[in-house]
Coordinates of C-alpha atoms and ligand atoms in Angstrom, one line a residue:
X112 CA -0.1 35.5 -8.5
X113 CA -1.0 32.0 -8.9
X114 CA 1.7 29.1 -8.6
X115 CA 1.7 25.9 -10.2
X116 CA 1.2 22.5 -8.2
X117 CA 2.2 19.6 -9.7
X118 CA -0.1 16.5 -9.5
X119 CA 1.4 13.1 -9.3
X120 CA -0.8 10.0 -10.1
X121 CA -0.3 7.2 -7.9
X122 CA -3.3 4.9 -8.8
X123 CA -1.4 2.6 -10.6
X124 CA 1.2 2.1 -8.1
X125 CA 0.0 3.2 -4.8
X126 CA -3.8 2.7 -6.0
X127 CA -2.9 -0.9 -7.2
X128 CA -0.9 -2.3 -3.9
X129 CA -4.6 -1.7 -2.4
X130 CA -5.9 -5.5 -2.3
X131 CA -8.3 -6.6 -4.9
X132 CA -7.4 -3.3 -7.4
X133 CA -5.2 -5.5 -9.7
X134 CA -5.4 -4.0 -13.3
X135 CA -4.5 -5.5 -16.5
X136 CA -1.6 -4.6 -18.7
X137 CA -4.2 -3.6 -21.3
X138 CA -6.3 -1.4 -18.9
X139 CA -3.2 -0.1 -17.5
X140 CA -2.2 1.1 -20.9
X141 CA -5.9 2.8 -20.7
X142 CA -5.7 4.5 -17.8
X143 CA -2.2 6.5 -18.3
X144 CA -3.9 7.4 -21.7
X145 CA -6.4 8.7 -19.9
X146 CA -4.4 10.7 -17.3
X147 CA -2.2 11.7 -20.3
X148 CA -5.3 13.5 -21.9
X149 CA -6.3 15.0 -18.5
X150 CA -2.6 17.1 -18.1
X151 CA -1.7 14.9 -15.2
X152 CA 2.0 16.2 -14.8
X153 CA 3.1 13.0 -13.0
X154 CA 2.3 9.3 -13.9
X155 CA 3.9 6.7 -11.4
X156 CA 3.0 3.6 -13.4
X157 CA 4.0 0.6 -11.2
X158 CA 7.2 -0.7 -9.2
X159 CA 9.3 -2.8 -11.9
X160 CA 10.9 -4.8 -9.9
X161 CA 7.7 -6.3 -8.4
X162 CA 7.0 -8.8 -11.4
X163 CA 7.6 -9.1 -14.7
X164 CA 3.9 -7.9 -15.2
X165 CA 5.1 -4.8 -13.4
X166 CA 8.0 -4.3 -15.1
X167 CA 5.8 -5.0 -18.1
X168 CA 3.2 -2.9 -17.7
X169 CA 6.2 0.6 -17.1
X170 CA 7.8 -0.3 -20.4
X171 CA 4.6 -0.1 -21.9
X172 CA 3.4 3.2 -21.0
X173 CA 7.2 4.4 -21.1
X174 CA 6.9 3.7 -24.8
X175 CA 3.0 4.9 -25.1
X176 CA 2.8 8.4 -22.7
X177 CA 4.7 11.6 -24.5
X178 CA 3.4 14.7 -22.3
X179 CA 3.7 13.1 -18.8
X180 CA 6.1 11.7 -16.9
X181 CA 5.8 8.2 -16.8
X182 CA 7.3 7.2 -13.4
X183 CA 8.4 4.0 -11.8
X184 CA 8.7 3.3 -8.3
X185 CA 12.2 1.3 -6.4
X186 CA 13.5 0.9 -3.0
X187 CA 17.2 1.4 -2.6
X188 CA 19.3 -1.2 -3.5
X189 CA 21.1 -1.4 -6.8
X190 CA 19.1 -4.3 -8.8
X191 CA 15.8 -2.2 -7.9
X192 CA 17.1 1.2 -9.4
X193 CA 18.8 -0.4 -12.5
X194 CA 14.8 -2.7 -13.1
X195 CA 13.4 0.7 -12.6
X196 CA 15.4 2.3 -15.0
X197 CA 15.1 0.1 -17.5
X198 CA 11.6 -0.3 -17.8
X199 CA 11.2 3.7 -17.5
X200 CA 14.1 3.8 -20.7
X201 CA 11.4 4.8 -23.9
X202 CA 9.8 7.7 -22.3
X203 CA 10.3 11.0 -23.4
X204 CA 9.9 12.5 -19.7
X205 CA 10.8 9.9 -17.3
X206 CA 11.3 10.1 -13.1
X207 CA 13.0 7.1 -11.1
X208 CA 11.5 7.4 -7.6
X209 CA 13.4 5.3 -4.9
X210 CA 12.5 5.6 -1.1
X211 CA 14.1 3.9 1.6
X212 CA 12.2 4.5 5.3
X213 CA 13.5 6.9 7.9
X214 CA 11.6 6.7 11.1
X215 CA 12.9 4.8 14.0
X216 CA 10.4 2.3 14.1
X217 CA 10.5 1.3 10.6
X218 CA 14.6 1.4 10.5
X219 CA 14.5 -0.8 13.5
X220 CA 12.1 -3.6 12.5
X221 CA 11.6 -3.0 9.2
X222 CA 14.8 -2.7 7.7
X223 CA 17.3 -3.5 10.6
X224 CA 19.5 -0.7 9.7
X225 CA 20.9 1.5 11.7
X226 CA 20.4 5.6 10.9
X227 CA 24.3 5.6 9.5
X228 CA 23.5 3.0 7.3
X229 CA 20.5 4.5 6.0
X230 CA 22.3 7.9 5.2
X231 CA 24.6 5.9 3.1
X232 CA 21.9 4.2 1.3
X233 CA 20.0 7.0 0.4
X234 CA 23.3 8.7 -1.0
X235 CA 24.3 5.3 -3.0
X236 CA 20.9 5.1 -4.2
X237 CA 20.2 8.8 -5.2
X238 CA 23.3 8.6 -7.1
X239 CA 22.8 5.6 -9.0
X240 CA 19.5 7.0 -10.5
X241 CA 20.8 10.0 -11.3
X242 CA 23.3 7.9 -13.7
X243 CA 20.1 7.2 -15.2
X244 CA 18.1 10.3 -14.9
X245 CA 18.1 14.1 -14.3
X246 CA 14.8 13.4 -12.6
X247 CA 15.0 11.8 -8.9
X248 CA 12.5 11.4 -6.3
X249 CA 13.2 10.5 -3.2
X250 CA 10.6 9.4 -0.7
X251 CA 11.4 9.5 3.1
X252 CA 9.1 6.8 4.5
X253 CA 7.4 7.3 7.1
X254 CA 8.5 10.9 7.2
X255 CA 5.8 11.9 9.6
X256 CA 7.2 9.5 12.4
X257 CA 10.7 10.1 11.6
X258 CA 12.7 12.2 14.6
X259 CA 13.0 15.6 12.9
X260 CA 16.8 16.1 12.9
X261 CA 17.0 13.0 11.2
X262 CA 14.6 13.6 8.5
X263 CA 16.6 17.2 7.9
X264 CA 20.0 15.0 7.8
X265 CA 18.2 12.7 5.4
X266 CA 17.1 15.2 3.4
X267 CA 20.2 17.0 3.0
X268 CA 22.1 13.8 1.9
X269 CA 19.6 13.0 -1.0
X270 CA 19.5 16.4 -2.4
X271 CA 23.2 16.8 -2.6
X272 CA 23.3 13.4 -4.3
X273 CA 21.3 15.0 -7.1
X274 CA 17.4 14.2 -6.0
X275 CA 15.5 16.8 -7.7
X276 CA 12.1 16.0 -5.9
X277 CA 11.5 15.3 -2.0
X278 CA 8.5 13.9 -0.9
X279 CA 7.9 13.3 2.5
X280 CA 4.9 10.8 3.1
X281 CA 2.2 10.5 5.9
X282 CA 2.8 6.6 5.0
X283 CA 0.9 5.3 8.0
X284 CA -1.8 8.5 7.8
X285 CA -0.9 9.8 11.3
X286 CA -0.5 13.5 10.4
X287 CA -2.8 16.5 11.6
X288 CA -2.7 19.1 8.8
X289 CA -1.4 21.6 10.9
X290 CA 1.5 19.5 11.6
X291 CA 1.8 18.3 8.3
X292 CA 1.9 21.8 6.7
X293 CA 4.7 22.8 9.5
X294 CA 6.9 20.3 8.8
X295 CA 7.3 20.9 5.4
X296 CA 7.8 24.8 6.4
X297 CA 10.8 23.0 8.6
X298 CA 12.2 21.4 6.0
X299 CA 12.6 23.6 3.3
X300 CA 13.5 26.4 6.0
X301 CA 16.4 24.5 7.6
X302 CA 18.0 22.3 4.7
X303 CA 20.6 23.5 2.6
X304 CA 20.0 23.2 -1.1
X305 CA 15.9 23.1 -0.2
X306 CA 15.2 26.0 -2.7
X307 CA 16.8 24.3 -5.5
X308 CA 13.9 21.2 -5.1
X309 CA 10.4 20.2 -5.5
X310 CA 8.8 19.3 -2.3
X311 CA 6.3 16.9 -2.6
X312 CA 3.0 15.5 -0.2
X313 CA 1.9 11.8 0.3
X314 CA -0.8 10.9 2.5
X315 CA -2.8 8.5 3.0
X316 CA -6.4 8.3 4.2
X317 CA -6.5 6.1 7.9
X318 CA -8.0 9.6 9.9
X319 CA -10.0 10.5 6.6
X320 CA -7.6 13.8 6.6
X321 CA -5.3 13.0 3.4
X322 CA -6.6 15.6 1.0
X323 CA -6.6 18.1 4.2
X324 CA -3.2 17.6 4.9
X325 CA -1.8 17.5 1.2
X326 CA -3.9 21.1 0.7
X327 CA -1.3 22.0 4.5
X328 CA 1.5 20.7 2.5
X329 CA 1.1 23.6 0.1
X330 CA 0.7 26.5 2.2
X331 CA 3.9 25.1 3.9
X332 CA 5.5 24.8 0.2
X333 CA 5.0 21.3 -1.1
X334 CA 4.8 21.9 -4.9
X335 CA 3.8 18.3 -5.8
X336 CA 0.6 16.3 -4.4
X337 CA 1.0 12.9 -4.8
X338 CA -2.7 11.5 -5.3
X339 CA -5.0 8.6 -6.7
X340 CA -8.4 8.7 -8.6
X341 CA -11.1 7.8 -6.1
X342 CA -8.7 7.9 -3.2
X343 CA -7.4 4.2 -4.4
X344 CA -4.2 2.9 -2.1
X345 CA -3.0 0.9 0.7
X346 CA -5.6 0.7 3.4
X347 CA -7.9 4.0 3.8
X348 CA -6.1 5.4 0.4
X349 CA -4.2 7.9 -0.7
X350 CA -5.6 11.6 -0.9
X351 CA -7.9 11.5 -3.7
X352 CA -6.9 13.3 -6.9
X353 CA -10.4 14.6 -7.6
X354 CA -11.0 16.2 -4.6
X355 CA -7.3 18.0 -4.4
X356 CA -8.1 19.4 -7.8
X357 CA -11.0 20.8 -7.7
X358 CA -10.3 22.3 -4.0
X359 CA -7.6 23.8 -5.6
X360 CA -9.7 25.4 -8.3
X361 CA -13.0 26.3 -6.0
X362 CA -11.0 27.9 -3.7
X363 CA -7.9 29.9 -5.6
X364 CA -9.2 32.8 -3.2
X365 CA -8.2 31.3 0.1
X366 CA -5.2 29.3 -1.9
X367 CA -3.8 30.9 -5.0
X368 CA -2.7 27.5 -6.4
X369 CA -3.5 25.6 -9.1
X370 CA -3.0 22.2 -11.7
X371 CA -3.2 22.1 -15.1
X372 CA -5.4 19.2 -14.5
X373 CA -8.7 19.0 -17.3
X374 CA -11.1 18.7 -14.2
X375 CA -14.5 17.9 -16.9
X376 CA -12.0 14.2 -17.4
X377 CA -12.3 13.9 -13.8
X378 CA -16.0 11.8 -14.2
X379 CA -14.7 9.4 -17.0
X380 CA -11.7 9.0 -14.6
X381 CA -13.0 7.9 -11.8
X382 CA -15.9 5.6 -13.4
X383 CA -12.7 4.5 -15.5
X384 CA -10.6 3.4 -12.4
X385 CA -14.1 1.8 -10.5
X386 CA -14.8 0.0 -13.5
X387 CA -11.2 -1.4 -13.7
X388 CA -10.9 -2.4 -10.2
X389 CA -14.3 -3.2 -9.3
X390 CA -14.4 -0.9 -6.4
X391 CA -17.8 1.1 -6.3
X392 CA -17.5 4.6 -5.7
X393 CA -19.6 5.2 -2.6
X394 CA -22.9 7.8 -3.6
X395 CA -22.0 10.6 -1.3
X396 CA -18.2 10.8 -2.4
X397 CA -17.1 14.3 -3.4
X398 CA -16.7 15.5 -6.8
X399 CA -17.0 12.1 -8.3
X400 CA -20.0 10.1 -6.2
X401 CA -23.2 9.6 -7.9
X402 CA -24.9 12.0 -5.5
X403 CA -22.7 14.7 -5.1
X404 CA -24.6 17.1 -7.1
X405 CA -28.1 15.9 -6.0
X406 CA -30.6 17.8 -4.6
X407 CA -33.1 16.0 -2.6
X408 CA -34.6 17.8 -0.3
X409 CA -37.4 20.6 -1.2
X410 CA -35.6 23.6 0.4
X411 CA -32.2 23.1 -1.6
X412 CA -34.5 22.3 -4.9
X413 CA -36.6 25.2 -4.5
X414 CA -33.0 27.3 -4.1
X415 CA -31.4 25.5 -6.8
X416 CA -34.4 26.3 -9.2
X417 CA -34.3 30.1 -8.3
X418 CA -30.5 30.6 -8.1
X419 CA -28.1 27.8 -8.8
X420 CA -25.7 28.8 -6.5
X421 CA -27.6 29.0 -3.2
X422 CA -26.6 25.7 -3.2
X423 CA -23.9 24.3 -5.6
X424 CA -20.6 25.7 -5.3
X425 CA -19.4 24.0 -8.6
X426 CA -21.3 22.8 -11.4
X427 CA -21.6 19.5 -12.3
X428 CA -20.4 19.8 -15.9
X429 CA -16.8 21.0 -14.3
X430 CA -16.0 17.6 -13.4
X431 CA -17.6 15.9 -16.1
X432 CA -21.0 15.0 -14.5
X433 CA -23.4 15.6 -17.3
X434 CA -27.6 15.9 -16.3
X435 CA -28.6 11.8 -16.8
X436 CA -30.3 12.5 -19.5
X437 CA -32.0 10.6 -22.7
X438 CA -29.6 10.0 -25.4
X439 CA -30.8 7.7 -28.3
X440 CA -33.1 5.1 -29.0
X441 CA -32.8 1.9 -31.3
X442 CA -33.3 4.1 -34.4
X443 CA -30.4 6.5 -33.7
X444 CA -27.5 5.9 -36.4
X445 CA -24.0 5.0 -36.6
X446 CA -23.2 9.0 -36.9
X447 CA -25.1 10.1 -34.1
X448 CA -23.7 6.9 -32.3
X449 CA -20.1 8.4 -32.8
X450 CA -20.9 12.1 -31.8
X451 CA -22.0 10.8 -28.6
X452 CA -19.2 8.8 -27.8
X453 CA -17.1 11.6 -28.8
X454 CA -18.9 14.2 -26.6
X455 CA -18.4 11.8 -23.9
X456 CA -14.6 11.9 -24.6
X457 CA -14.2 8.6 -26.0
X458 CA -12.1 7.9 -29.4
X459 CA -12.3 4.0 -30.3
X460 CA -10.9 2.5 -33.2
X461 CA -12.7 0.7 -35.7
X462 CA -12.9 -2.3 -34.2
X463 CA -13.9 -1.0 -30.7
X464 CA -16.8 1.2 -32.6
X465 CA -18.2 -1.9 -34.3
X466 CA -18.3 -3.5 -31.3
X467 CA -19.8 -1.2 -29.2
X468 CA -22.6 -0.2 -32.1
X469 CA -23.4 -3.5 -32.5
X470 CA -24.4 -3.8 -28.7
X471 CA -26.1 -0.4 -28.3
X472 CA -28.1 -1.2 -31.3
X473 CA -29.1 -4.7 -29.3
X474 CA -29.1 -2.7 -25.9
X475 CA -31.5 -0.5 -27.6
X476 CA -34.0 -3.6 -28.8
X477 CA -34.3 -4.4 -25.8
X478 CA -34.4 -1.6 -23.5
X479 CA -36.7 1.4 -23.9
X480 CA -34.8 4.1 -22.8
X481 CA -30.7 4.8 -23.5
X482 CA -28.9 7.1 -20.6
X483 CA -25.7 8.6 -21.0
X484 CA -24.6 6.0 -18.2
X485 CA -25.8 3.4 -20.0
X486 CA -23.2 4.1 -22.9
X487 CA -20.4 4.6 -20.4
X488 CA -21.1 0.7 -19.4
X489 CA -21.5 -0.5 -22.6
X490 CA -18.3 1.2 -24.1
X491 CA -16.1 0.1 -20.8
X492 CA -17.5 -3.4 -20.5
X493 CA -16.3 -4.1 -24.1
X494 CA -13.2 -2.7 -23.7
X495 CA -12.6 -4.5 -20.7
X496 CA -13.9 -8.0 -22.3
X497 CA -12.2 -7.3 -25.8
X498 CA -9.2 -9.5 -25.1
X499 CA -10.5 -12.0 -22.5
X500 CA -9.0 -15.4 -22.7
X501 CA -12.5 -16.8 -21.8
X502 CA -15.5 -15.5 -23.1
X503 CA -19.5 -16.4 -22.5
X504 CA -21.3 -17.2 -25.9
X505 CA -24.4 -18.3 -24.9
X506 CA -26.5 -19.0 -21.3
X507 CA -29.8 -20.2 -20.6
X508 CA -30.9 -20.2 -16.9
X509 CA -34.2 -22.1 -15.4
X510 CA -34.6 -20.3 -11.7
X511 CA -37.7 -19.9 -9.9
X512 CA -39.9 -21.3 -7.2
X513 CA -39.1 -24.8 -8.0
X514 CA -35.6 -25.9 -8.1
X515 CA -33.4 -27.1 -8.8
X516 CA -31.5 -24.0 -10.4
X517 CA -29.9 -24.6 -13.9
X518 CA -27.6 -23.4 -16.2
X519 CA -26.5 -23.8 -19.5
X520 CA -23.5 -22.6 -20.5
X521 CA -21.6 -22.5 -23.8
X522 CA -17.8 -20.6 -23.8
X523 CA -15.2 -20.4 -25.7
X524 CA -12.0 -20.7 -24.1
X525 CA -8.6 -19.7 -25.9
X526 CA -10.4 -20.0 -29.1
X527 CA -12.4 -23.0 -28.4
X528 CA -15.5 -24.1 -27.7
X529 CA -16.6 -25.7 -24.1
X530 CA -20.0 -26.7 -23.1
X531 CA -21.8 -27.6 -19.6
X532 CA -25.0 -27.6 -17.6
X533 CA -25.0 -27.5 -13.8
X534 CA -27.4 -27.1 -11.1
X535 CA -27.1 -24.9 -8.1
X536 CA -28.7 -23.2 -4.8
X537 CA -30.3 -20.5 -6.9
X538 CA -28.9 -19.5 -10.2
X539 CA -26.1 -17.7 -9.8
X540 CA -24.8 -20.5 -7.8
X541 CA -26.0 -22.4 -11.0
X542 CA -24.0 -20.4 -13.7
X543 CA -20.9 -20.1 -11.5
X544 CA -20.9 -24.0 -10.9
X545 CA -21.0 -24.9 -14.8
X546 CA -18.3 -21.7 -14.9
X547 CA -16.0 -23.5 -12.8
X548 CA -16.7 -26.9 -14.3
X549 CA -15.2 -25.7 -17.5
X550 CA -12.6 -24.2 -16.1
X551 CA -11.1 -25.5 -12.9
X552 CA -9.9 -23.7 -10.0
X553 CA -9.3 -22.9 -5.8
X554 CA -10.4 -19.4 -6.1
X555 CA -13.0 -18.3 -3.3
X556 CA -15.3 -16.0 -4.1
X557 CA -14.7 -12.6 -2.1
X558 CA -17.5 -10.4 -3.6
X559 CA -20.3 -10.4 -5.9
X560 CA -22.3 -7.4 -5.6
X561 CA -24.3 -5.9 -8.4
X562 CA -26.0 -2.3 -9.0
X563 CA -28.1 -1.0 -11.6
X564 CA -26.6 1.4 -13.9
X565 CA -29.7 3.7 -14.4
X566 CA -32.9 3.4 -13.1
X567 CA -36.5 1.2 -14.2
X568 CA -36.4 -2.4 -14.2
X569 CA -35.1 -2.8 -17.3
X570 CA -31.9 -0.7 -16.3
X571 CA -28.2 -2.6 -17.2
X572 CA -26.9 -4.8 -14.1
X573 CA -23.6 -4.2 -13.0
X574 CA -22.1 -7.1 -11.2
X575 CA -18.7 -7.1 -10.2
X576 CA -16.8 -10.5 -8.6
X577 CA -13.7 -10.9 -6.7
X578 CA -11.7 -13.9 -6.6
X579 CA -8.9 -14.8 -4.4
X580 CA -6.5 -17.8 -4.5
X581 CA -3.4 -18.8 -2.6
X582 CA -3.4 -14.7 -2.2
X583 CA -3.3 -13.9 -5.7
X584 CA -6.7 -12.0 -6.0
X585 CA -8.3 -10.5 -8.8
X586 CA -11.7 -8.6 -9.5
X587 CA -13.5 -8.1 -12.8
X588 CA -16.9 -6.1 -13.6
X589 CA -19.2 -6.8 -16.5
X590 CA -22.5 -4.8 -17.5
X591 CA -25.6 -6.7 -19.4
X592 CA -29.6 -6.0 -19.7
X593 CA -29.8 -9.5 -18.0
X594 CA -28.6 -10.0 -14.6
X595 CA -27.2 -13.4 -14.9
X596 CA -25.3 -12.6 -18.1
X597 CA -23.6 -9.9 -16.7
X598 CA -22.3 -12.1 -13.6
X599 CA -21.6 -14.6 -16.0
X600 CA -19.2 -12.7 -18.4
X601 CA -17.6 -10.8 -14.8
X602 CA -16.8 -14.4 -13.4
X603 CA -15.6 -15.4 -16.2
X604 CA -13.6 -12.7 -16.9
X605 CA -11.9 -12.9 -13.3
X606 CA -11.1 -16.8 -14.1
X607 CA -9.0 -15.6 -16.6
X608 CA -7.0 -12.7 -15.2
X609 CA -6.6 -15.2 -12.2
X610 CA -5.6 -17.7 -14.9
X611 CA -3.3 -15.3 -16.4
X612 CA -1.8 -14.0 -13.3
X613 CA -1.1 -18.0 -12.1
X614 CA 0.8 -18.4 -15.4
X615 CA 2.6 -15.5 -14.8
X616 CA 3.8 -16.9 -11.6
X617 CA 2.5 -13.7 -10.0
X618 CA 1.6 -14.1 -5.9
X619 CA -0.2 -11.7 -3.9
X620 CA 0.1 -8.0 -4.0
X621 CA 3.8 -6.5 -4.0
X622 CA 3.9 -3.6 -1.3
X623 CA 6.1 -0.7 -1.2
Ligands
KIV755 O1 3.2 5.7 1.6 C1 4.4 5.8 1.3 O2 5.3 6.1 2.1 C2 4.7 5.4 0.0 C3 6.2 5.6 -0.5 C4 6.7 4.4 -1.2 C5 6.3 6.8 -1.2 O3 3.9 4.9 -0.8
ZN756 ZN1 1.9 5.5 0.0

């Protein structure tokens, strides 16, 4: 008989402490909608006691996610647990997860505690949330470096303060999976009260064995996999949720095992999380990665054509990868507009739908042929632009042989209008120059890269910036037929998320 694993989302918390992935409160609100409609049993939605943009940004999907748990994330002391708590107050299902680290190393420099100590604080700690909540994680950090009868004494004193979940992390991603696997076997052999508790995996990505050792986990009895879309986290990443899934589901004959997880979502996820982050998803990732169902060479092609499984050991419309194929053209109506989007899994409101019809009806003036990818930009980029403090109106460019470079640049910031022209080495150095002319800043620019959504010359740009300043950094992504509006609108874009996060007093990236 099959059993049940639970999958626990970690993008936004784990995903987010990865520097550069900042999200916005708006596409935070997104994103657990998104895992919401994919079953994702788990959602841990930020650390409250971070910022007020953390604790914001809980409360919100507290109040907003029904069928998952929405869960927050809090060390041990007190004021932690009782932020945590209160931003996770509205939701139906909600977890308070609070980890404190047990390994020597850590204890020693890290916290400057001595084991006794830590005992106590996991039992004060564990309590306390449980005032709050029948449902307690509690994390071991470091567990994988921790000296194993102190793990099993740790263990023992959380669960008999009432945690209901144990996860023991590969924090620093040290683990072999055969290790990894045994030690969970240990543990819930040699610790009274294991059989009344979830065991949970968290590893991260440093020996590139994450989503082996979280599969170990399970055939040791781990019941939870902790995991991010795309493999987002601190460092290498956390074990990537896509690939745990669908192992799970290719294989159920070598593991009998499986999530309730809508795999076809797992496309629209992933494209989802890269477009919020601006983090491209490499071409030869699994499950997700543009090429990952590809068939290049003419052996495998002239396999595939006779017998689709010589070489494909899932299809590429069970994780949500449809054929690229040719959708509509500029005479293609509002109707047909909507059944696409809804094939594609998107429901917009009104607004949204005007929005985006009104720029695939001028995407398709001006280019010949609209891709399936091509509406996935379009859709995304407006939702991510909607609320923008700052916004490009208009921008005329002279670039070529002779310089100097030139742009013209109308915005509207806040509401108002703002005009500039500016010369620069080339002509994104031009547009950027009258960008920061209008509105001031320190921010260096960290990354520009851009990459063509579909193929032909005429194919959507898609250039995404990051920004740092004084450690606060930021990335935004923006998608136009034109390259230099499309790098326009993405710097742009950043300028005001940096803007926002500066008013928000926000400094760099809270870790765990
Ligand atoms: O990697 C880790 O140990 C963590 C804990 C906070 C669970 O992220
Ligand atoms: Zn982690």
């Amino acid at each position: 008989m099959t059993q049940a694993i639970r999958i626990f989302d970690t993008t936004m918390r784990d995903g987010e402490q990865s520097p550069g992935a900042s999200m916005s409160h708006a596409e935070k609100i997104e994103l657990a909608k998104l895992l919401e409609d994919m079953a994702v049993d788990v959602i841990e939605a930020g650390f409250p006691i971070a910022s007020q943009g953390d604790f914001d940004a809980v409360h919100a999907i507290a109040r907003t996610i029904k069928n998952s748990t929405v869960c927050g994330l809090s060390r041990a002391g007190a004021k932690d647990i009782e932020r945590c708590a209160e931003a996770i107050r509205p939701a139906p299902r909600k977890r308070i997860h609070t980890f404190i680290s047990t390994s020597p190393i850590h204890m020693k420099h890290k916290l400057q505690m001595e084991p006794d100590a830590v005992l106590e604080a996991i039992h004060g700690s564990v309590s306390l949330a449980r005032n709050h909540t029948d449902d307690v994680e509690w994390s071991a950090e470091d567990a994988t470096r921790t000296e194993r009868d102190f793990l099993l004494r740790a263990v023992e004193t959380a669960i008999r303060a009432g945690a209901t979940t144990i996860n023991l992390p590969d924090t620093v991603g040290y683990s072999f999976p055969s290790e990894y696997g045994a030690l969970f076997a240990d543990v819930i052999a040699n610790v009274p009260g294991a059989d009344e508790v979830i065991f949970s995996a968290h590893c991260h990505n440093d020996l590139g064995l994450a989503v082996a050792n979280s599969l170990a986990a399970v055939q040791g009895g781990a019941r939870q996999i902790e995991c991010a879309i795309n493999g987002l986290g601190e460092r290498a990443g956390n074990a990537a949720l896509e690939e745990i899934v669908m192992a799970l589901r290719v294989r159920g004959d070598g593991m009998p095992f499986t999530t309730g997880v809508d795999a076809t979502r797992l496309m629209m996820a992933s494209k989802m999380v890269s477009r919020i982050t601006g983090f491209p998803v490499q071409y030869n990732k699994a499950i997700v990665g543009k090429n990952a169902f590809a068939h290049e060479s003419g052996i495998h092609q002239d396999g595939m054509l006779k017998h689709a499984q010589t070489y494909e050991i899932m299809r590429p419309e069970d994780v949500g990868q449809g054929a690229t194929n040719l959708v509509m053209g500029k005479h293609s109506g509002r109707h047909a507009f909507k059944d696409k989007l809804r094939d594609m899994g998107y429901e917009l409101s009104d607004n949204a739908f005007q929005d985006a019809f009104a720029r695939f009806k001028a995407l398709a003036d001006r280019k010949k042929h609209v891709y399936d990818d091509d509406i996935i930009a379009l859709v995304d980029d407006a939702a991510a632009h909607f609320d923008d403090a700052i916004k490009v109106v208009r921008l005329r460019v002279v670039a070529g042989t002779d310089g100097p470079q030139t742009a013209e640049i109308d915005l509207e910031i806040d509401g108002k209008p703002a005009w500039t022209t500016q010369r620069g080495n080339g002509p994104v150095d031009a547009v950027f120059n009258a960008i920061s002319v209008l509105v001031p800043h320190q921010a260096v620019l960290d990354l520009y890269q851009v990459h063509a959504v579909t193929e032909g010359t005429d194919a959507q740009a898609e250039v995404s910036v990051r920004l740092s300043e004084h450690g606060r950094i930021v990335t935004a992504r923006s998608a136009d037929a034109d390259t230099l509006v499309a790098s326009a609108k993405a710097y742009a874009s950043a300028l005001a998320r940096l803007r926002a996060k500066r008013e928000r007093g926000e400094d760099a990236q809270a870790a765990g």
